[in-house]
JSON list of C-alpha atoms in Angstrom, two decimals:
[
{"chain": "A", "resi": 1, "resn": "MET", "atom": "CA", "xyz": [-57.93, -43.63, -65.15]},
{"chain": "A", "resi": 2, "resn": "ARG", "atom": "CA", "xyz": [-59.18, -43.33, -61.59]},
{"chain": "A", "resi": 3, "resn": "GLN", "atom": "CA", "xyz": [-57.11, -46.04, -60.42]},
{"chain": "A", "resi": 4, "resn": "GLU", "atom": "CA", "xyz": [-53.74, -43.52, -61.21]},
{"chain": "A", "resi": 5, "resn": "SER", "atom": "CA", "xyz": [-55.59, -41.07, -59.55]},
{"chain": "A", "resi": 6, "resn": "GLY", "atom": "CA", "xyz": [-55.80, -43.25, -56.55]},
{"chain": "A", "resi": 7, "resn": "MET", "atom": "CA", "xyz": [-52.31, -44.12, -56.15]},
{"chain": "A", "resi": 8, "resn": "GLY", "atom": "CA", "xyz": [-51.47, -40.32, -56.98]},
{"chain": "A", "resi": 9, "resn": "THR", "atom": "CA", "xyz": [-53.62, -39.29, -53.77]},
{"chain": "A", "resi": 10, "resn": "ALA", "atom": "CA", "xyz": [-51.85, -42.06, -51.42]},
{"chain": "A", "resi": 11, "resn": "VAL", "atom": "CA", "xyz": [-48.80, -40.99, -53.21]},
{"chain": "A", "resi": 12, "resn": "GLU", "atom": "CA", "xyz": [-49.21, -38.16, -51.86]},
{"chain": "A", "resi": 13, "resn": "ARG", "atom": "CA", "xyz": [-50.86, -38.94, -48.74]},
{"chain": "A", "resi": 14, "resn": "THR", "atom": "CA", "xyz": [-48.24, -41.10, -47.32]},
{"chain": "A", "resi": 15, "resn": "TYR", "atom": "CA", "xyz": [-45.58, -38.13, -48.39]},
{"chain": "A", "resi": 16, "resn": "GLU", "atom": "CA", "xyz": [-47.38, -35.20, -47.09]},
{"chain": "A", "resi": 17, "resn": "THR", "atom": "CA", "xyz": [-47.50, -37.37, -43.27]},
{"chain": "A", "resi": 18, "resn": "LEU", "atom": "CA", "xyz": [-44.03, -38.60, -43.77]},
{"chain": "A", "resi": 19, "resn": "ARG", "atom": "CA", "xyz": [-42.92, -35.08, -44.27]},
{"chain": "A", "resi": 20, "resn": "GLU", "atom": "CA", "xyz": [-44.59, -33.62, -41.40]},
{"chain": "A", "resi": 21, "resn": "GLN", "atom": "CA", "xyz": [-43.71, -36.49, -39.21]},
{"chain": "A", "resi": 22, "resn": "ILE", "atom": "CA", "xyz": [-39.44, -35.71, -39.67]},
{"chain": "A", "resi": 23, "resn": "GLY", "atom": "CA", "xyz": [-40.48, -32.08, -39.64]},
{"chain": "A", "resi": 24, "resn": "ARG", "atom": "CA", "xyz": [-41.91, -32.09, -36.06]},
{"chain": "A", "resi": 25, "resn": "GLY", "atom": "CA", "xyz": [-38.61, -34.28, -35.20]},
{"chain": "A", "resi": 26, "resn": "GLU", "atom": "CA", "xyz": [-41.21, -37.67, -34.72]},
{"chain": "A", "resi": 27, "resn": "LEU", "atom": "CA", "xyz": [-38.72, -39.56, -36.96]},
{"chain": "A", "resi": 28, "resn": "LYS", "atom": "CA", "xyz": [-35.14, -38.04, -35.85]},
{"chain": "A", "resi": 29, "resn": "PRO", "atom": "CA", "xyz": [-31.97, -37.44, -38.15]},
{"chain": "A", "resi": 30, "resn": "GLY", "atom": "CA", "xyz": [-30.33, -41.13, -39.11]},
{"chain": "A", "resi": 31, "resn": "GLU", "atom": "CA", "xyz": [-33.42, -42.75, -37.99]},
{"chain": "A", "resi": 32, "resn": "ALA", "atom": "CA", "xyz": [-34.22, -45.93, -40.56]},
{"chain": "A", "resi": 33, "resn": "LEU", "atom": "CA", "xyz": [-37.41, -45.81, -42.99]},
{"chain": "A", "resi": 34, "resn": "ARG", "atom": "CA", "xyz": [-38.40, -49.13, -43.40]},
{"chain": "A", "resi": 35, "resn": "GLN", "atom": "CA", "xyz": [-40.99, -49.87, -46.19]},
{"chain": "A", "resi": 36, "resn": "ASP", "atom": "CA", "xyz": [-42.80, -52.48, -44.39]},
{"chain": "A", "resi": 37, "resn": "HIS", "atom": "CA", "xyz": [-43.30, -51.03, -40.80]},
{"chain": "A", "resi": 38, "resn": "LEU", "atom": "CA", "xyz": [-44.24, -47.40, -43.01]},
{"chain": "A", "resi": 39, "resn": "ALA", "atom": "CA", "xyz": [-46.99, -49.35, -44.92]},
{"chain": "A", "resi": 40, "resn": "ALA", "atom": "CA", "xyz": [-48.49, -50.97, -41.96]},
{"chain": "A", "resi": 41, "resn": "ALA", "atom": "CA", "xyz": [-48.19, -47.87, -40.12]},
{"chain": "A", "resi": 42, "resn": "LEU", "atom": "CA", "xyz": [-49.89, -45.67, -42.83]},
{"chain": "A", "resi": 43, "resn": "GLY", "atom": "CA", "xyz": [-52.22, -48.32, -44.31]},
{"chain": "A", "resi": 44, "resn": "VAL", "atom": "CA", "xyz": [-51.17, -48.53, -47.49]},
{"chain": "A", "resi": 45, "resn": "SER", "atom": "CA", "xyz": [-49.11, -50.80, -50.05]},
{"chain": "A", "resi": 46, "resn": "HIS", "atom": "CA", "xyz": [-45.43, -50.26, -50.26]},
{"chain": "A", "resi": 47, "resn": "VAL", "atom": "CA", "xyz": [-45.92, -48.71, -53.83]},
{"chain": "A", "resi": 48, "resn": "PRO", "atom": "CA", "xyz": [-47.03, -45.03, -52.56]},
{"chain": "A", "resi": 49, "resn": "VAL", "atom": "CA", "xyz": [-44.43, -45.58, -49.47]},
{"chain": "A", "resi": 50, "resn": "ARG", "atom": "CA", "xyz": [-41.77, -45.84, -52.04]},
{"chain": "A", "resi": 51, "resn": "GLU", "atom": "CA", "xyz": [-42.23, -43.34, -53.89]},
{"chain": "A", "resi": 52, "resn": "ALA", "atom": "CA", "xyz": [-43.18, -40.97, -51.10]},
{"chain": "A", "resi": 53, "resn": "LEU", "atom": "CA", "xyz": [-39.69, -41.99, -50.49]},
{"chain": "A", "resi": 54, "resn": "THR", "atom": "CA", "xyz": [-38.20, -40.78, -53.71]},
{"chain": "A", "resi": 55, "resn": "MET", "atom": "CA", "xyz": [-39.31, -37.55, -53.30]},
{"chain": "A", "resi": 56, "resn": "LEU", "atom": "CA", "xyz": [-38.68, -37.08, -49.53]},
{"chain": "A", "resi": 57, "resn": "ALA", "atom": "CA", "xyz": [-34.86, -38.01, -50.77]},
{"chain": "A", "resi": 58, "resn": "ALA", "atom": "CA", "xyz": [-35.26, -35.23, -53.32]},
{"chain": "A", "resi": 59, "resn": "ASP", "atom": "CA", "xyz": [-36.41, -33.13, -50.96]},
{"chain": "A", "resi": 60, "resn": "GLY", "atom": "CA", "xyz": [-33.03, -33.87, -48.95]},
{"chain": "A", "resi": 61, "resn": "LEU", "atom": "CA", "xyz": [-34.86, -34.89, -46.18]},
{"chain": "A", "resi": 62, "resn": "ALA", "atom": "CA", "xyz": [-33.94, -38.63, -46.54]},
{"chain": "A", "resi": 63, "resn": "VAL", "atom": "CA", "xyz": [-31.46, -40.41, -47.84]},
{"chain": "A", "resi": 64, "resn": "SER", "atom": "CA", "xyz": [-30.78, -44.00, -50.26]},
{"chain": "A", "resi": 65, "resn": "ARG", "atom": "CA", "xyz": [-28.19, -46.37, -49.39]},
{"chain": "A", "resi": 66, "resn": "VAL", "atom": "CA", "xyz": [-27.70, -48.99, -51.74]},
{"chain": "A", "resi": 67, "resn": "ASN", "atom": "CA", "xyz": [-28.95, -52.00, -49.77]},
{"chain": "A", "resi": 68, "resn": "ARG", "atom": "CA", "xyz": [-29.07, -50.09, -46.49]},
{"chain": "A", "resi": 69, "resn": "GLY", "atom": "CA", "xyz": [-32.50, -49.02, -47.14]},
{"chain": "A", "resi": 70, "resn": "THR", "atom": "CA", "xyz": [-33.38, -45.67, -46.37]},
{"chain": "A", "resi": 71, "resn": "VAL", "atom": "CA", "xyz": [-32.89, -43.13, -43.43]},
{"chain": "A", "resi": 72, "resn": "VAL", "atom": "CA", "xyz": [-33.79, -39.45, -42.27]},
{"chain": "A", "resi": 73, "resn": "ALA", "atom": "CA", "xyz": [-31.14, -37.43, -43.62]},
{"chain": "A", "resi": 74, "resn": "ALA", "atom": "CA", "xyz": [-29.26, -35.76, -41.04]},
{"chain": "A", "resi": 75, "resn": "LEU", "atom": "CA", "xyz": [-27.60, -32.17, -41.28]},
{"chain": "A", "resi": 76, "resn": "THR", "atom": "CA", "xyz": [-23.88, -31.09, -40.52]},
{"chain": "A", "resi": 77, "resn": "ALA", "atom": "CA", "xyz": [-23.28, -27.78, -38.81]},
{"chain": "A", "resi": 78, "resn": "GLU", "atom": "CA", "xyz": [-22.07, -26.48, -42.26]},
{"chain": "A", "resi": 79, "resn": "ASP", "atom": "CA", "xyz": [-25.15, -27.65, -44.18]},
{"chain": "A", "resi": 80, "resn": "ALA", "atom": "CA", "xyz": [-27.15, -25.96, -41.58]},
{"chain": "A", "resi": 81, "resn": "LEU", "atom": "CA", "xyz": [-25.32, -22.81, -42.40]},
{"chain": "A", "resi": 82, "resn": "GLU", "atom": "CA", "xyz": [-25.56, -23.11, -46.48]},
{"chain": "A", "resi": 83, "resn": "LEU", "atom": "CA", "xyz": [-29.18, -23.78, -46.21]},
{"chain": "A", "resi": 84, "resn": "ALA", "atom": "CA", "xyz": [-29.68, -20.48, -44.33]},
{"chain": "A", "resi": 85, "resn": "ASP", "atom": "CA", "xyz": [-27.82, -18.42, -46.36]},
{"chain": "A", "resi": 86, "resn": "PHE", "atom": "CA", "xyz": [-30.10, -19.65, -49.47]},
{"chain": "A", "resi": 87, "resn": "ARG", "atom": "CA", "xyz": [-32.85, -19.25, -47.21]},
{"chain": "A", "resi": 88, "resn": "ALA", "atom": "CA", "xyz": [-31.88, -15.79, -46.24]},
{"chain": "A", "resi": 89, "resn": "LEU", "atom": "CA", "xyz": [-31.09, -14.96, -49.91]},
{"chain": "A", "resi": 90, "resn": "LEU", "atom": "CA", "xyz": [-33.99, -16.34, -51.35]},
{"chain": "A", "resi": 91, "resn": "GLU", "atom": "CA", "xyz": [-36.88, -15.14, -48.44]},
{"chain": "A", "resi": 92, "resn": "GLY", "atom": "CA", "xyz": [-35.22, -11.32, -48.80]},
{"chain": "A", "resi": 93, "resn": "ARG", "atom": "CA", "xyz": [-35.84, -11.75, -52.61]},
{"chain": "A", "resi": 94, "resn": "MET", "atom": "CA", "xyz": [-39.40, -12.60, -52.28]},
{"chain": "A", "resi": 95, "resn": "MET", "atom": "CA", "xyz": [-40.29, -10.07, -49.50]},
{"chain": "A", "resi": 96, "resn": "ALA", "atom": "CA", "xyz": [-38.48, -7.48, -51.89]},
{"chain": "A", "resi": 97, "resn": "LEU", "atom": "CA", "xyz": [-40.91, -8.52, -54.50]},
{"chain": "A", "resi": 98, "resn": "ALA", "atom": "CA", "xyz": [-43.55, -9.00, -52.04]},
{"chain": "A", "resi": 99, "resn": "MET", "atom": "CA", "xyz": [-43.75, -5.39, -50.39]},
{"chain": "A", "resi": 100, "resn": "PRO", "atom": "CA", "xyz": [-45.38, -3.12, -53.49]},
{"chain": "A", "resi": 101, "resn": "ASN", "atom": "CA", "xyz": [-48.05, -5.99, -53.58]},
{"chain": "A", "resi": 102, "resn": "LEU", "atom": "CA", "xyz": [-49.27, -5.89, -49.55]},
{"chain": "A", "resi": 103, "resn": "SER", "atom": "CA", "xyz": [-52.53, -4.38, -49.46]},
{"chain": "A", "resi": 104, "resn": "ARG", "atom": "CA", "xyz": [-54.03, -2.98, -45.87]},
{"chain": "A", "resi": 105, "resn": "ALA", "atom": "CA", "xyz": [-56.26, -6.50, -46.13]},
{"chain": "A", "resi": 106, "resn": "ASP", "atom": "CA", "xyz": [-53.30, -8.57, -46.50]},
{"chain": "A", "resi": 107, "resn": "LEU", "atom": "CA", "xyz": [-51.72, -6.78, -43.44]},
{"chain": "A", "resi": 108, "resn": "ALA", "atom": "CA", "xyz": [-54.54, -6.96, -41.19]},
{"chain": "A", "resi": 109, "resn": "ARG", "atom": "CA", "xyz": [-54.66, -10.86, -42.29]},
{"chain": "A", "resi": 110, "resn": "ALA", "atom": "CA", "xyz": [-50.96, -11.03, -41.27]},
{"chain": "A", "resi": 111, "resn": "ARG", "atom": "CA", "xyz": [-51.30, -9.26, -38.19]},
{"chain": "A", "resi": 112, "resn": "ALA", "atom": "CA", "xyz": [-54.41, -11.80, -37.28]},
{"chain": "A", "resi": 113, "resn": "ALA", "atom": "CA", "xyz": [-52.16, -14.49, -38.13]},
{"chain": "A", "resi": 114, "resn": "LEU", "atom": "CA", "xyz": [-49.44, -13.61, -35.97]},
{"chain": "A", "resi": 115, "resn": "ASP", "atom": "CA", "xyz": [-51.63, -12.78, -33.05]},
{"chain": "A", "resi": 116, "resn": "ALA", "atom": "CA", "xyz": [-53.08, -16.51, -33.27]},
{"chain": "A", "resi": 117, "resn": "LEU", "atom": "CA", "xyz": [-49.42, -17.14, -33.26]},
{"chain": "A", "resi": 118, "resn": "GLU", "atom": "CA", "xyz": [-48.48, -15.66, -29.95]},
{"chain": "A", "resi": 119, "resn": "ALA", "atom": "CA", "xyz": [-51.43, -16.98, -28.67]},
{"chain": "A", "resi": 120, "resn": "ALA", "atom": "CA", "xyz": [-50.41, -20.66, -29.75]},
{"chain": "A", "resi": 121, "resn": "THR", "atom": "CA", "xyz": [-49.24, -22.85, -26.50]},
{"chain": "A", "resi": 122, "resn": "ASP", "atom": "CA", "xyz": [-49.06, -26.23, -28.37]},
{"chain": "A", "resi": 123, "resn": "LEU", "atom": "CA", "xyz": [-45.54, -26.66, -30.28]},
{"chain": "A", "resi": 124, "resn": "ALA", "atom": "CA", "xyz": [-46.87, -28.07, -33.50]},
{"chain": "A", "resi": 125, "resn": "ASP", "atom": "CA", "xyz": [-49.34, -25.62, -33.74]},
{"chain": "A", "resi": 126, "resn": "ILE", "atom": "CA", "xyz": [-46.42, -22.65, -33.42]},
{"chain": "A", "resi": 127, "resn": "VAL", "atom": "CA", "xyz": [-44.20, -24.27, -35.97]},
{"chain": "A", "resi": 128, "resn": "THR", "atom": "CA", "xyz": [-47.09, -24.49, -38.50]},
{"chain": "A", "resi": 129, "resn": "ARG", "atom": "CA", "xyz": [-48.93, -20.85, -37.55]},
{"chain": "A", "resi": 130, "resn": "ASN", "atom": "CA", "xyz": [-45.17, -19.72, -37.75]},
{"chain": "A", "resi": 131, "resn": "ALA", "atom": "CA", "xyz": [-44.11, -20.98, -41.29]},
{"chain": "A", "resi": 132, "resn": "ALA", "atom": "CA", "xyz": [-47.95, -19.78, -42.45]},
{"chain": "A", "resi": 133, "resn": "PHE", "atom": "CA", "xyz": [-47.48, -16.26, -41.26]},
{"chain": "A", "resi": 134, "resn": "HIS", "atom": "CA", "xyz": [-43.84, -16.10, -43.72]},
{"chain": "A", "resi": 135, "resn": "ALA", "atom": "CA", "xyz": [-45.85, -17.52, -46.33]},
{"chain": "A", "resi": 136, "resn": "MET", "atom": "CA", "xyz": [-48.91, -15.02, -46.11]},
{"chain": "A", "resi": 137, "resn": "LEU", "atom": "CA", "xyz": [-46.44, -12.41, -46.46]},
{"chain": "A", "resi": 138, "resn": "TYR", "atom": "CA", "xyz": [-44.37, -14.63, -49.59]},
{"chain": "A", "resi": 139, "resn": "ALA", "atom": "CA", "xyz": [-47.37, -15.33, -51.50]},
{"chain": "A", "resi": 140, "resn": "LYS", "atom": "CA", "xyz": [-47.62, -11.55, -52.45]},
{"chain": "A", "resi": 141, "resn": "ALA", "atom": "CA", "xyz": [-44.29, -12.28, -54.26]},
{"chain": "A", "resi": 142, "resn": "GLU", "atom": "CA", "xyz": [-46.30, -14.25, -56.35]},
{"chain": "A", "resi": 143, "resn": "ARG", "atom": "CA", "xyz": [-43.36, -17.01, -56.89]},
{"chain": "A", "resi": 144, "resn": "PRO", "atom": "CA", "xyz": [-44.74, -20.10, -56.74]},
{"chain": "A", "resi": 145, "resn": "TYR", "atom": "CA", "xyz": [-41.42, -22.12, -57.17]},
{"chain": "A", "resi": 146, "resn": "PHE", "atom": "CA", "xyz": [-39.52, -19.63, -54.51]},
{"chain": "A", "resi": 147, "resn": "GLN", "atom": "CA", "xyz": [-42.46, -20.60, -51.91]},
{"chain": "A", "resi": 148, "resn": "ARG", "atom": "CA", "xyz": [-41.95, -24.16, -52.21]},
{"chain": "A", "resi": 149, "resn": "ALA", "atom": "CA", "xyz": [-37.92, -23.93, -52.06]},
{"chain": "A", "resi": 150, "resn": "VAL", "atom": "CA", "xyz": [-38.41, -22.25, -49.24]},
{"chain": "A", "resi": 151, "resn": "ALA", "atom": "CA", "xyz": [-41.18, -24.76, -47.48]},
{"chain": "A", "resi": 152, "resn": "THR", "atom": "CA", "xyz": [-38.38, -27.36, -47.96]},
{"chain": "A", "resi": 153, "resn": "ALA", "atom": "CA", "xyz": [-35.66, -25.45, -46.58]},
{"chain": "A", "resi": 154, "resn": "ARG", "atom": "CA", "xyz": [-37.29, -24.26, -44.12]},
{"chain": "A", "resi": 155, "resn": "LEU", "atom": "CA", "xyz": [-38.72, -27.59, -42.92]},
{"chain": "A", "resi": 156, "resn": "ASN", "atom": "CA", "xyz": [-35.14, -29.49, -43.01]},
{"chain": "A", "resi": 157, "resn": "LEU", "atom": "CA", "xyz": [-34.12, -26.66, -40.93]},
{"chain": "A", "resi": 158, "resn": "GLY", "atom": "CA", "xyz": [-36.99, -26.34, -38.57]},
{"chain": "A", "resi": 159, "resn": "ARG", "atom": "CA", "xyz": [-36.47, -29.88, -37.37]},
{"chain": "A", "resi": 160, "resn": "TYR", "atom": "CA", "xyz": [-33.71, -28.86, -35.20]},
{"chain": "A", "resi": 161, "resn": "LEU", "atom": "CA", "xyz": [-35.19, -26.34, -33.93]},
{"chain": "A", "resi": 162, "resn": "PHE", "atom": "CA", "xyz": [-38.37, -28.19, -32.98]},
{"chain": "A", "resi": 163, "resn": "LEU", "atom": "CA", "xyz": [-36.11, -30.30, -30.45]},
{"chain": "A", "resi": 164, "resn": "THR", "atom": "CA", "xyz": [-34.55, -27.34, -29.21]},
{"chain": "A", "resi": 165, "resn": "TRP", "atom": "CA", "xyz": [-38.20, -25.61, -28.72]},
{"chain": "A", "resi": 166, "resn": "GLN", "atom": "CA", "xyz": [-39.35, -28.39, -26.92]},
{"chain": "A", "resi": 167, "resn": "LYS", "atom": "CA", "xyz": [-36.80, -27.79, -24.05]},
{"chain": "A", "resi": 168, "resn": "VAL", "atom": "CA", "xyz": [-35.22, -24.34, -23.73]},
{"chain": "A", "resi": 169, "resn": "GLY", "atom": "CA", "xyz": [-38.14, -22.51, -25.82]},
{"chain": "A", "resi": 170, "resn": "ASN", "atom": "CA", "xyz": [-37.66, -19.69, -28.82]},
{"chain": "A", "resi": 171, "resn": "ALA", "atom": "CA", "xyz": [-41.16, -17.99, -28.66]},
{"chain": "A", "resi": 172, "resn": "GLN", "atom": "CA", "xyz": [-39.46, -14.78, -27.45]},
{"chain": "A", "resi": 173, "resn": "ARG", "atom": "CA", "xyz": [-37.11, -13.67, -29.82]},
{"chain": "A", "resi": 174, "resn": "SER", "atom": "CA", "xyz": [-39.46, -15.03, -32.69]},
{"chain": "A", "resi": 175, "resn": "HIS", "atom": "CA", "xyz": [-42.33, -13.08, -31.55]},
{"chain": "A", "resi": 176, "resn": "GLU", "atom": "CA", "xyz": [-40.32, -9.85, -31.31]},
{"chain": "A", "resi": 177, "resn": "GLU", "atom": "CA", "xyz": [-39.06, -10.33, -34.90]},
{"chain": "A", "resi": 178, "resn": "HIS", "atom": "CA", "xyz": [-42.42, -10.83, -36.02]},
{"chain": "A", "resi": 179, "resn": "ARG", "atom": "CA", "xyz": [-43.61, -7.77, -34.69]},
{"chain": "A", "resi": 180, "resn": "GLU", "atom": "CA", "xyz": [-41.33, -5.78, -36.33]},
{"chain": "A", "resi": 181, "resn": "LEU", "atom": "CA", "xyz": [-41.20, -7.32, -39.73]},
{"chain": "A", "resi": 182, "resn": "LEU", "atom": "CA", "xyz": [-45.25, -6.80, -39.88]},
{"chain": "A", "resi": 183, "resn": "ARG", "atom": "CA", "xyz": [-44.18, -2.70, -38.58]},
{"chain": "A", "resi": 184, "resn": "LEU", "atom": "CA", "xyz": [-41.48, -2.87, -41.29]},
{"chain": "A", "resi": 185, "resn": "CYS", "atom": "CA", "xyz": [-44.31, -3.70, -43.98]},
{"chain": "A", "resi": 186, "resn": "GLU", "atom": "CA", "xyz": [-46.77, -1.13, -42.43]},
{"chain": "A", "resi": 187, "resn": "ALA", "atom": "CA", "xyz": [-44.17, 1.33, -42.99]},
{"chain": "A", "resi": 188, "resn": "GLY", "atom": "CA", "xyz": [-43.52, 0.15, -46.24]},
{"chain": "A", "resi": 189, "resn": "ASP", "atom": "CA", "xyz": [-40.10, 0.11, -45.47]},
{"chain": "A", "resi": 190, "resn": "ASP", "atom": "CA", "xyz": [-38.33, -2.47, -48.33]},
{"chain": "A", "resi": 191, "resn": "ALA", "atom": "CA", "xyz": [-34.75, -2.59, -47.46]},
{"chain": "A", "resi": 192, "resn": "GLY", "atom": "CA", "xyz": [-35.66, -2.25, -43.31]},
{"chain": "A", "resi": 193, "resn": "ALA", "atom": "CA", "xyz": [-37.66, -5.93, -44.11]},
{"chain": "A", "resi": 194, "resn": "VAL", "atom": "CA", "xyz": [-35.20, -7.53, -46.71]},
{"chain": "A", "resi": 195, "resn": "ALA", "atom": "CA", "xyz": [-32.81, -7.24, -44.16]},
{"chain": "A", "resi": 196, "resn": "LEU", "atom": "CA", "xyz": [-34.70, -7.96, -41.25]},
{"chain": "A", "resi": 197, "resn": "VAL", "atom": "CA", "xyz": [-35.83, -11.38, -43.00]},
{"chain": "A", "resi": 198, "resn": "GLN", "atom": "CA", "xyz": [-32.34, -12.39, -44.15]},
{"chain": "A", "resi": 199, "resn": "ALA", "atom": "CA", "xyz": [-30.51, -11.50, -40.77]},
{"chain": "A", "resi": 200, "resn": "HIS", "atom": "CA", "xyz": [-33.26, -13.24, -38.89]},
{"chain": "A", "resi": 201, "resn": "ASN", "atom": "CA", "xyz": [-32.34, -16.47, -41.24]},
{"chain": "A", "resi": 202, "resn": "ARG", "atom": "CA", "xyz": [-28.97, -16.19, -40.96]},
{"chain": "A", "resi": 203, "resn": "THR", "atom": "CA", "xyz": [-29.01, -16.22, -37.03]},
{"chain": "A", "resi": 204, "resn": "THR", "atom": "CA", "xyz": [-31.59, -19.11, -36.86]},
{"chain": "A", "resi": 205, "resn": "GLY", "atom": "CA", "xyz": [-28.99, -20.90, -38.95]},
{"chain": "A", "resi": 206, "resn": "GLU", "atom": "CA", "xyz": [-25.92, -20.37, -36.46]},
{"chain": "A", "resi": 207, "resn": "GLN", "atom": "CA", "xyz": [-28.40, -21.46, -33.79]},
{"chain": "A", "resi": 208, "resn": "ILE", "atom": "CA", "xyz": [-29.24, -24.46, -35.39]},
{"chain": "A", "resi": 209, "resn": "ALA", "atom": "CA", "xyz": [-25.04, -25.18, -36.16]},
{"chain": "A", "resi": 210, "resn": "ARG", "atom": "CA", "xyz": [-24.55, -24.61, -32.82]},
{"chain": "A", "resi": 211, "resn": "ILE", "atom": "CA", "xyz": [-27.53, -26.91, -31.61]},
{"chain": "A", "resi": 212, "resn": "ILE", "atom": "CA", "xyz": [-25.78, -29.98, -34.02]},
{"chain": "A", "resi": 213, "resn": "CYS", "atom": "CA", "xyz": [-22.92, -29.60, -32.83]},
{"chain": "A", "resi": 214, "resn": "GLU", "atom": "CA", "xyz": [-23.81, -29.56, -29.06]},
{"chain": "A", "resi": 215, "resn": "GLY", "atom": "CA", "xyz": [-25.91, -32.86, -30.06]},
{"chain": "A", "resi": 216, "resn": "TRP", "atom": "CA", "xyz": [-29.46, -32.77, -29.87]},
{"chain": "A", "resi": 217, "resn": "ALA", "atom": "CA", "xyz": [-31.59, -35.38, -28.16]},
{"chain": "A", "resi": 218, "resn": "ALA", "atom": "CA", "xyz": [-34.85, -37.45, -27.86]}
]
């Protein structure tokens, strides 16, 4: 049993590491995910790498090709718009469910998280704190399956924005919308909060679709 537990830990650790590298744009769309190279780089055997790649493929973050190995999945503009619409519907529902459960203490923690997000300067830290802020609000919906689906869709889309933020920045619009979302939450404006979350996601999808059409560069 200890051996199985240890292998499970190695698989999860490998999966999370590769997932983060894809999300940060370190492993780019179309890049080959070679088991030998990854096993050596991560200091694990081929077994957890193989299992991790299977999990990434299930998430839509990698694609396995017969006799050609596994590569980081790429999105088309149409994929991006569909994922953004999926997120808009799911996150809008989560926001609606969360609103009645948000306490003053929850909102105070969200405000502190937002302050920390706006003060962050490292891009990787900004991306992590941004996701954490939304997750903090959505947690009050008490829908763990929804939460996991949103996290995967956010990662799949966010890797394209990550590359863009490195060049042109996207902080100001994001900060303004976060502040407005928090204001709506504090005011108990359920419909306003849901509408803002949905509009934010669809606007993000349109931006990513443009990035894909224009072509991203390393």
